[in-house]
Amino acid sequence: MSVRAAQSPPPRSAGAARLIGRERELLTLDARLADPSLRLLTLTGPAGVGKSRLAAAAAPATAGFTAAWSVDLAAVPGESLPETVRREAAALRLTDDGKGRLLLCLDTCDGHGRALATAIAEVLAGQPDLVVLATSRSPLGVSGERLLPVRPLPVPEIGAAAEEEPDELLRFPSVALFVRRAHDIDPAFALTAENAAVVAGICTLVEGLPLALELAARQLRLYSAETLLARLRRRGALLGGGPLDAPERHRSLAALAAWSRRGLPPDHHALLEQLAVFDGGFGLPMAERAAPAGGADTETALEVLLDRHLLTVTGKEEGEPRFAVPEPIRSSCLADLADTDRADAARDRHAEAYRRLLTAVEPRLTGSEQDHWLRTLTGESANLLAALRRLHERGDTEGAAGLLLACRRPWLLSGRLHEGRDWCDRLGTDPSLPEPLRARLTDLAGRFASALGEPETAVRHHRLALEAARRLGDRRQAAAVSARLGAALLRLGDHTAAEDALAPAREALVSLGAAHPAAEATVELARVLRARGEHRKAAGLLEEGLAAHRRLRHSRGVADALRELAAAAEEAGDPAAADSALRESLRVADGLGERTELPGTLEHFALLLARTAAHQQPRVLRLLAAAEALRRALGSRPDEARRVALAETVATLRARLSPADFAAAWDEGRRLAPAGAVLEALAAPAPATGAGADPAEPERQPLTPRQVQVAMLIAEGLTNRQIAARLKISEWTVVNHVREVMRRLGCTSRVQVAWSVGRWP
């Protein structure tokens, strides 16, 4: 037990200067302590998050306390706890002259339960001038207790870190803490363009837990950042090597995890181990499906695990919470499970839960509920992949094949294209599988290849699948595969062969009552006819296909038909209709969470915008950059004609924009998340319908005289404060003027405003 006495403590303890990323929590803590009605404040959060350091960094003097003592309860035996709290509270009162408030900090209150709560309630009732500041993983349960949650430090988004510059990554407190501690270990260490993505990956993998970040930084004595990240991915986040003067639980993440799980009932512990098997989190229904038989009530156990920060809420899914086992708890549980019978049982329960889920859900992926279930399964992609691996690992090849086939819609939607194709190729060549399953896997491999922009591979797979379907006498499957073969042949440029495959396939699907594949074949046949110059016939088929998809409430089909409608409208010289169709397609795709076709839709929209709105060049460039980043993440590529058009447009924009403006717009675009890219496109002004209309011209976008002044000063590079000083108006007025200037000129940045002003006569 350590006791620290302080008469008139300094405004801020020395530990505050070492805290990184806790500025908001410190301000909140000081404000709470200054509240005269406060009696008990508990800092809650997972072990290793820095609760003790935050409490030590408080400023009792500025909050009006005349004396403050700190007591670490970690080493106090449970039976001695009540007497220890009473003794320290009484000793603190002896240091006071009776004229001020007293602060008693009780550190590490975990696991003491009712005995501690009773002792705190007694001393608070007996000393009206006493305030208790406690640190604990969970609330103490004392009447009047107020809570201040302390969470892990924010981390860069997965996948976005590679696009960030080092200075921008340092804005994330987790990265700043890691770099600071790494520099303490090695003064030559610095965040650079070469190691930025690796450092961000380390911070993300340990989920921003401060103790984990500090232990990871200490490992740089032994490993490079790249090697450290690889070890963490391979072996889990169970770092060691903490300082010898730290409490034992802070010397390694394994010890921290053991401390966190101490005293957990056996059935709760068994559930926690099962939940650690989930990859990417889980919802309550899946936790219940996979829970060990005969264990604790799942909902009650989840509440206990949440209270002890052995579980976190990671977000919402269709209005319901989604959970995850945080690091290092997850790595510790998986390490305990390794090479045991419990591990096989836990993974088997997980795999079976997802197989049952897909069996129940697959019929609903083609009806009015399909959007809901597609979004749900897309969010479960990592768990579905883990279940697939487990089924294959234990030799259940047929079960793995069935699961993979059931994954086709969510994986095509979410962009798991390479994984999907590779698994189809792996399982589809297994001779132990029945031929119908192998044929369907071969066809699915072709669909993934087509989505990746590999029509030659798609044609090869579809032809093999078509031969098998005909050999098996499966008319419906043969017609569906023939339609997909026709679509792949169209992308190869063989219009005659594409029509020969699609036309009879469509008729067969209609006669067999296969509504969804018939609607898809109808839209594809419309594409073929338009490519052959039969525009009227193509328009009729397209209208029929779009209506069928709308009637079937097949959102992905609607989005696809709208893209074809836009291409036809553009070819017919109606940019307004093309723009309208593409906007609706983008909205549908965004609502569905579609990723595979989104880059192509953004490219189409950007190319149309480049032709119809010359003043929108920075936005065009941002959209093209966003589409390229999405394609890079998917591993897909556009067809040759689209690739040439994109290259020409980028070259034109590079020639028209200054190097700085080009670089700024491209950088902004590549950082856009998919939803942000859709919003960027939808924010563009619609094509003008009047002859010679140009929204960049002042007469077409009238500004007031004051707005013209503001726009011209923006073009000079002045800040809002400088503009306010130049025009002798308030800075807030300038902000409002800038917003209105951007709205009227159709701009989303000051760079665009400057560019538009530069085009004024």
PDB file of N, CA and C in Angstrom, residues 155-206:
ATOM      1  N   VAL A 155      -7.800   4.964 -32.637  1.00  0.00           N
ATOM      2  CA  VAL A 155      -6.823   4.384 -33.572  1.00  0.00           C
ATOM      3  C   VAL A 155      -7.230   4.727 -34.998  1.00  0.00           C
ATOM      4  N   PRO A 156      -6.286   4.669 -35.935  1.00  0.00           N
ATOM      5  CA  PRO A 156      -6.633   4.906 -37.347  1.00  0.00           C
ATOM      6  C   PRO A 156      -7.586   3.829 -37.844  1.00  0.00           C
ATOM      7  N   GLU A 157      -8.397   4.181 -38.837  1.00  0.00           N
ATOM      8  CA  GLU A 157      -9.300   3.200 -39.430  1.00  0.00           C
ATOM      9  C   GLU A 157      -8.507   2.145 -40.176  1.00  0.00           C
ATOM     10  N   ILE A 158      -8.994   0.911 -40.107  1.00  0.00           N
ATOM     11  CA  ILE A 158      -8.332  -0.178 -40.821  1.00  0.00           C
ATOM     12  C   ILE A 158      -8.391   0.098 -42.317  1.00  0.00           C
ATOM     13  N   GLY A 159      -7.277  -0.013 -42.985  1.00  0.00           N
ATOM     14  CA  GLY A 159      -7.220   0.197 -44.426  1.00  0.00           C
ATOM     15  C   GLY A 159      -6.955   1.623 -44.814  1.00  0.00           C
ATOM     16  N   ALA A 160      -7.377   2.605 -43.966  1.00  0.00           N
ATOM     17  CA  ALA A 160      -7.162   4.010 -44.312  1.00  0.00           C
ATOM     18  C   ALA A 160      -5.777   4.480 -43.915  1.00  0.00           C
ATOM     19  N   ALA A 161      -5.139   3.774 -42.976  1.00  0.00           N
ATOM     20  CA  ALA A 161      -3.850   4.233 -42.461  1.00  0.00           C
ATOM     21  C   ALA A 161      -2.787   4.295 -43.540  1.00  0.00           C
ATOM     22  N   ALA A 162      -2.854   3.381 -44.502  1.00  0.00           N
ATOM     23  CA  ALA A 162      -1.838   3.364 -45.548  1.00  0.00           C
ATOM     24  C   ALA A 162      -1.874   4.616 -46.402  1.00  0.00           C
ATOM     25  N   GLU A 163      -3.018   5.320 -46.385  1.00  0.00           N
ATOM     26  CA  GLU A 163      -3.156   6.519 -47.197  1.00  0.00           C
ATOM     27  C   GLU A 163      -2.797   7.787 -46.424  1.00  0.00           C
ATOM     28  N   GLU A 164      -2.527   7.666 -45.136  1.00  0.00           N
ATOM     29  CA  GLU A 164      -2.287   8.837 -44.307  1.00  0.00           C
ATOM     30  C   GLU A 164      -0.816   9.244 -44.329  1.00  0.00           C
ATOM     31  N   GLU A 165      -0.593  10.542 -44.248  1.00  0.00           N
ATOM     32  CA  GLU A 165       0.760  11.052 -44.088  1.00  0.00           C
ATOM     33  C   GLU A 165       1.165  10.925 -42.615  1.00  0.00           C
ATOM     34  N   PRO A 166       2.485  10.833 -42.326  1.00  0.00           N
ATOM     35  CA  PRO A 166       2.923  10.673 -40.928  1.00  0.00           C
ATOM     36  C   PRO A 166       2.374  11.745 -39.996  1.00  0.00           C
ATOM     37  N   ASP A 167       2.420  13.012 -40.409  1.00  0.00           N
ATOM     38  CA  ASP A 167       1.937  14.078 -39.535  1.00  0.00           C
ATOM     39  C   ASP A 167       0.457  13.922 -39.232  1.00  0.00           C
ATOM     40  N   GLU A 168      -0.300  13.422 -40.196  1.00  0.00           N
ATOM     41  CA  GLU A 168      -1.735  13.245 -39.976  1.00  0.00           C
ATOM     42  C   GLU A 168      -2.005  12.065 -39.048  1.00  0.00           C
ATOM     43  N   LEU A 169      -1.201  11.011 -39.165  1.00  0.00           N
ATOM     44  CA  LEU A 169      -1.376   9.872 -38.262  1.00  0.00           C
ATOM     45  C   LEU A 169      -1.087  10.252 -36.819  1.00  0.00           C
ATOM     46  N   LEU A 170      -0.182  11.206 -36.616  1.00  0.00           N
ATOM     47  CA  LEU A 170       0.145  11.629 -35.249  1.00  0.00           C
ATOM     48  C   LEU A 170      -1.031  12.305 -34.569  1.00  0.00           C
ATOM     49  N   ARG A 171      -2.053  12.663 -35.334  1.00  0.00           N
ATOM     50  CA  ARG A 171      -3.248  13.236 -34.721  1.00  0.00           C
ATOM     51  C   ARG A 171      -4.023  12.188 -33.922  1.00  0.00           C
ATOM     52  N   PHE A 172      -3.778  10.915 -34.216  1.00  0.00           N
ATOM     53  CA  PHE A 172      -4.421   9.855 -33.445  1.00  0.00           C
ATOM     54  C   PHE A 172      -3.627   9.648 -32.160  1.00  0.00           C
ATOM     55  N   PRO A 173      -4.263   9.803 -30.998  1.00  0.00           N
ATOM     56  CA  PRO A 173      -3.518   9.683 -29.731  1.00  0.00           C
ATOM     57  C   PRO A 173      -2.789   8.364 -29.579  1.00  0.00           C
ATOM     58  N   SER A 174      -3.352   7.266 -30.094  1.00  0.00           N
ATOM     59  CA  SER A 174      -2.669   5.975 -29.966  1.00  0.00           C
ATOM     60  C   SER A 174      -1.333   5.999 -30.695  1.00  0.00           C
ATOM     61  N   VAL A 175      -1.327   6.572 -31.899  1.00  0.00           N
ATOM     62  CA  VAL A 175      -0.080   6.659 -32.671  1.00  0.00           C
ATOM     63  C   VAL A 175       0.909   7.584 -31.961  1.00  0.00           C
ATOM     64  N   ALA A 176       0.404   8.731 -31.457  1.00  0.00           N
ATOM     65  CA  ALA A 176       1.278   9.681 -30.762  1.00  0.00           C
ATOM     66  C   ALA A 176       1.919   9.044 -29.534  1.00  0.00           C
ATOM     67  N   LEU A 177       1.141   8.252 -28.766  1.00  0.00           N
ATOM     68  CA  LEU A 177       1.696   7.598 -27.576  1.00  0.00           C
ATOM     69  C   LEU A 177       2.746   6.562 -27.972  1.00  0.00           C
ATOM     70  N   PHE A 178       2.438   5.741 -28.969  1.00  0.00           N
ATOM     71  CA  PHE A 178       3.399   4.724 -29.394  1.00  0.00           C
ATOM     72  C   PHE A 178       4.705   5.368 -29.855  1.00  0.00           C
ATOM     73  N   VAL A 179       4.598   6.420 -30.659  1.00  0.00           N
ATOM     74  CA  VAL A 179       5.798   7.079 -31.180  1.00  0.00           C
ATOM     75  C   VAL A 179       6.594   7.706 -30.046  1.00  0.00           C
ATOM     76  N   ARG A 180       5.907   8.322 -29.076  1.00  0.00           N
ATOM     77  CA  ARG A 180       6.610   8.923 -27.939  1.00  0.00           C
ATOM     78  C   ARG A 180       7.378   7.862 -27.148  1.00  0.00           C
ATOM     79  N   ARG A 181       6.726   6.748 -26.854  1.00  0.00           N
ATOM     80  CA  ARG A 181       7.393   5.701 -26.081  1.00  0.00           C
ATOM     81  C   ARG A 181       8.489   5.018 -26.906  1.00  0.00           C
ATOM     82  N   ALA A 182       8.289   4.870 -28.194  1.00  0.00           N
ATOM     83  CA  ALA A 182       9.324   4.292 -29.046  1.00  0.00           C
ATOM     84  C   ALA A 182      10.546   5.197 -29.090  1.00  0.00           C
ATOM     85  N   HIS A 183      10.308   6.492 -29.118  1.00  0.00           N
ATOM     86  CA  HIS A 183      11.417   7.452 -29.117  1.00  0.00           C
ATOM     87  C   HIS A 183      12.158   7.402 -27.782  1.00  0.00           C
ATOM     88  N   ASP A 184      11.414   7.164 -26.683  1.00  0.00           N
ATOM     89  CA  ASP A 184      12.074   7.022 -25.379  1.00  0.00           C
ATOM     90  C   ASP A 184      13.025   5.822 -25.377  1.00  0.00           C
ATOM     91  N   ILE A 185      12.614   4.751 -26.069  1.00  0.00           N
ATOM     92  CA  ILE A 185      13.434   3.544 -26.138  1.00  0.00           C
ATOM     93  C   ILE A 185      14.602   3.732 -27.105  1.00  0.00           C
ATOM     94  N   ASP A 186      14.305   4.343 -28.257  1.00  0.00           N
ATOM     95  CA  ASP A 186      15.320   4.554 -29.293  1.00  0.00           C
ATOM     96  C   ASP A 186      15.195   5.993 -29.783  1.00  0.00           C
ATOM     97  N   PRO A 187      16.083   6.883 -29.336  1.00  0.00           N
ATOM     98  CA  PRO A 187      15.986   8.297 -29.737  1.00  0.00           C
ATOM     99  C   PRO A 187      16.003   8.515 -31.239  1.00  0.00           C
ATOM    100  N   ALA A 188      16.478   7.524 -32.007  1.00  0.00           N
ATOM    101  CA  ALA A 188      16.518   7.671 -33.466  1.00  0.00           C
ATOM    102  C   ALA A 188      15.182   7.319 -34.111  1.00  0.00           C
ATOM    103  N   PHE A 189      14.255   6.761 -33.318  1.00  0.00           N
ATOM    104  CA  PHE A 189      12.980   6.345 -33.916  1.00  0.00           C
ATOM    105  C   PHE A 189      12.141   7.563 -34.272  1.00  0.00           C
ATOM    106  N   ALA A 190      11.522   7.510 -35.452  1.00  0.00           N
ATOM    107  CA  ALA A 190      10.613   8.579 -35.888  1.00  0.00           C
ATOM    108  C   ALA A 190       9.564   7.965 -36.795  1.00  0.00           C
ATOM    109  N   LEU A 191       8.404   8.603 -36.838  1.00  0.00           N
ATOM    110  CA  LEU A 191       7.344   8.163 -37.738  1.00  0.00           C
ATOM    111  C   LEU A 191       7.652   8.700 -39.127  1.00  0.00           C
ATOM    112  N   THR A 192       7.772   7.816 -40.099  1.00  0.00           N
ATOM    113  CA  THR A 192       8.122   8.202 -41.457  1.00  0.00           C
ATOM    114  C   THR A 192       7.079   7.666 -42.434  1.00  0.00           C
ATOM    115  N   ALA A 193       7.184   8.101 -43.674  1.00  0.00           N
ATOM    116  CA  ALA A 193       6.275   7.598 -44.706  1.00  0.00           C
ATOM    117  C   ALA A 193       6.444   6.091 -44.887  1.00  0.00           C
ATOM    118  N   GLU A 194       7.667   5.587 -44.640  1.00  0.00           N
ATOM    119  CA  GLU A 194       7.935   4.162 -44.829  1.00  0.00           C
ATOM    120  C   GLU A 194       7.341   3.304 -43.728  1.00  0.00           C
ATOM    121  N   ASN A 195       7.336   3.792 -42.478  1.00  0.00           N
ATOM    122  CA  ASN A 195       6.849   2.942 -41.382  1.00  0.00           C
ATOM    123  C   ASN A 195       5.478   3.360 -40.853  1.00  0.00           C
ATOM    124  N   ALA A 196       4.870   4.394 -41.459  1.00  0.00           N
ATOM    125  CA  ALA A 196       3.611   4.927 -40.922  1.00  0.00           C
ATOM    126  C   ALA A 196       2.506   3.874 -40.922  1.00  0.00           C
ATOM    127  N   ALA A 197       2.347   3.147 -42.031  1.00  0.00           N
ATOM    128  CA  ALA A 197       1.276   2.149 -42.098  1.00  0.00           C
ATOM    129  C   ALA A 197       1.512   1.023 -41.101  1.00  0.00           C
ATOM    130  N   VAL A 198       2.773   0.648 -40.881  1.00  0.00           N
ATOM    131  CA  VAL A 198       3.094  -0.420 -39.928  1.00  0.00           C
ATOM    132  C   VAL A 198       2.773   0.026 -38.509  1.00  0.00           C
ATOM    133  N   VAL A 199       3.183   1.246 -38.152  1.00  0.00           N
ATOM    134  CA  VAL A 199       2.890   1.770 -36.812  1.00  0.00           C
ATOM    135  C   VAL A 199       1.381   1.851 -36.596  1.00  0.00           C
ATOM    136  N   ALA A 200       0.675   2.335 -37.606  1.00  0.00           N
ATOM    137  CA  ALA A 200      -0.785   2.410 -37.485  1.00  0.00           C
ATOM    138  C   ALA A 200      -1.380   1.016 -37.314  1.00  0.00           C
ATOM    139  N   GLY A 201      -0.807   0.019 -38.012  1.00  0.00           N
ATOM    140  CA  GLY A 201      -1.297  -1.346 -37.866  1.00  0.00           C
ATOM    141  C   GLY A 201      -1.090  -1.886 -36.465  1.00  0.00           C
ATOM    142  N   ILE A 202       0.055  -1.565 -35.855  1.00  0.00           N
ATOM    143  CA  ILE A 202       0.310  -1.994 -34.470  1.00  0.00           C
ATOM    144  C   ILE A 202      -0.712  -1.366 -33.522  1.00  0.00           C
ATOM    145  N   CYS A 203      -0.930  -0.063 -33.674  1.00  0.00           N
ATOM    146  CA  CYS A 203      -1.869   0.639 -32.787  1.00  0.00           C
ATOM    147  C   CYS A 203      -3.284   0.095 -32.941  1.00  0.00           C
ATOM    148  N   THR A 204      -3.663  -0.229 -34.177  1.00  0.00           N
ATOM    149  CA  THR A 204      -4.999  -0.763 -34.422  1.00  0.00           C
ATOM    150  C   THR A 204      -5.136  -2.175 -33.879  1.00  0.00           C
ATOM    151  N   LEU A 205      -4.097  -2.981 -34.038  1.00  0.00           N
ATOM    152  CA  LEU A 205      -4.165  -4.370 -33.601  1.00  0.00           C
ATOM    153  C   LEU A 205      -4.312  -4.477 -32.089  1.00  0.00           C
ATOM    154  N   VAL A 206      -3.637  -3.601 -31.331  1.00  0.00           N
ATOM    155  CA  VAL A 206      -3.770  -3.638 -29.865  1.00  0.00           C
ATOM    156  C   VAL A 206      -4.923  -2.755 -29.394  1.00  0.00           C
TER     157      VAL A 206
END
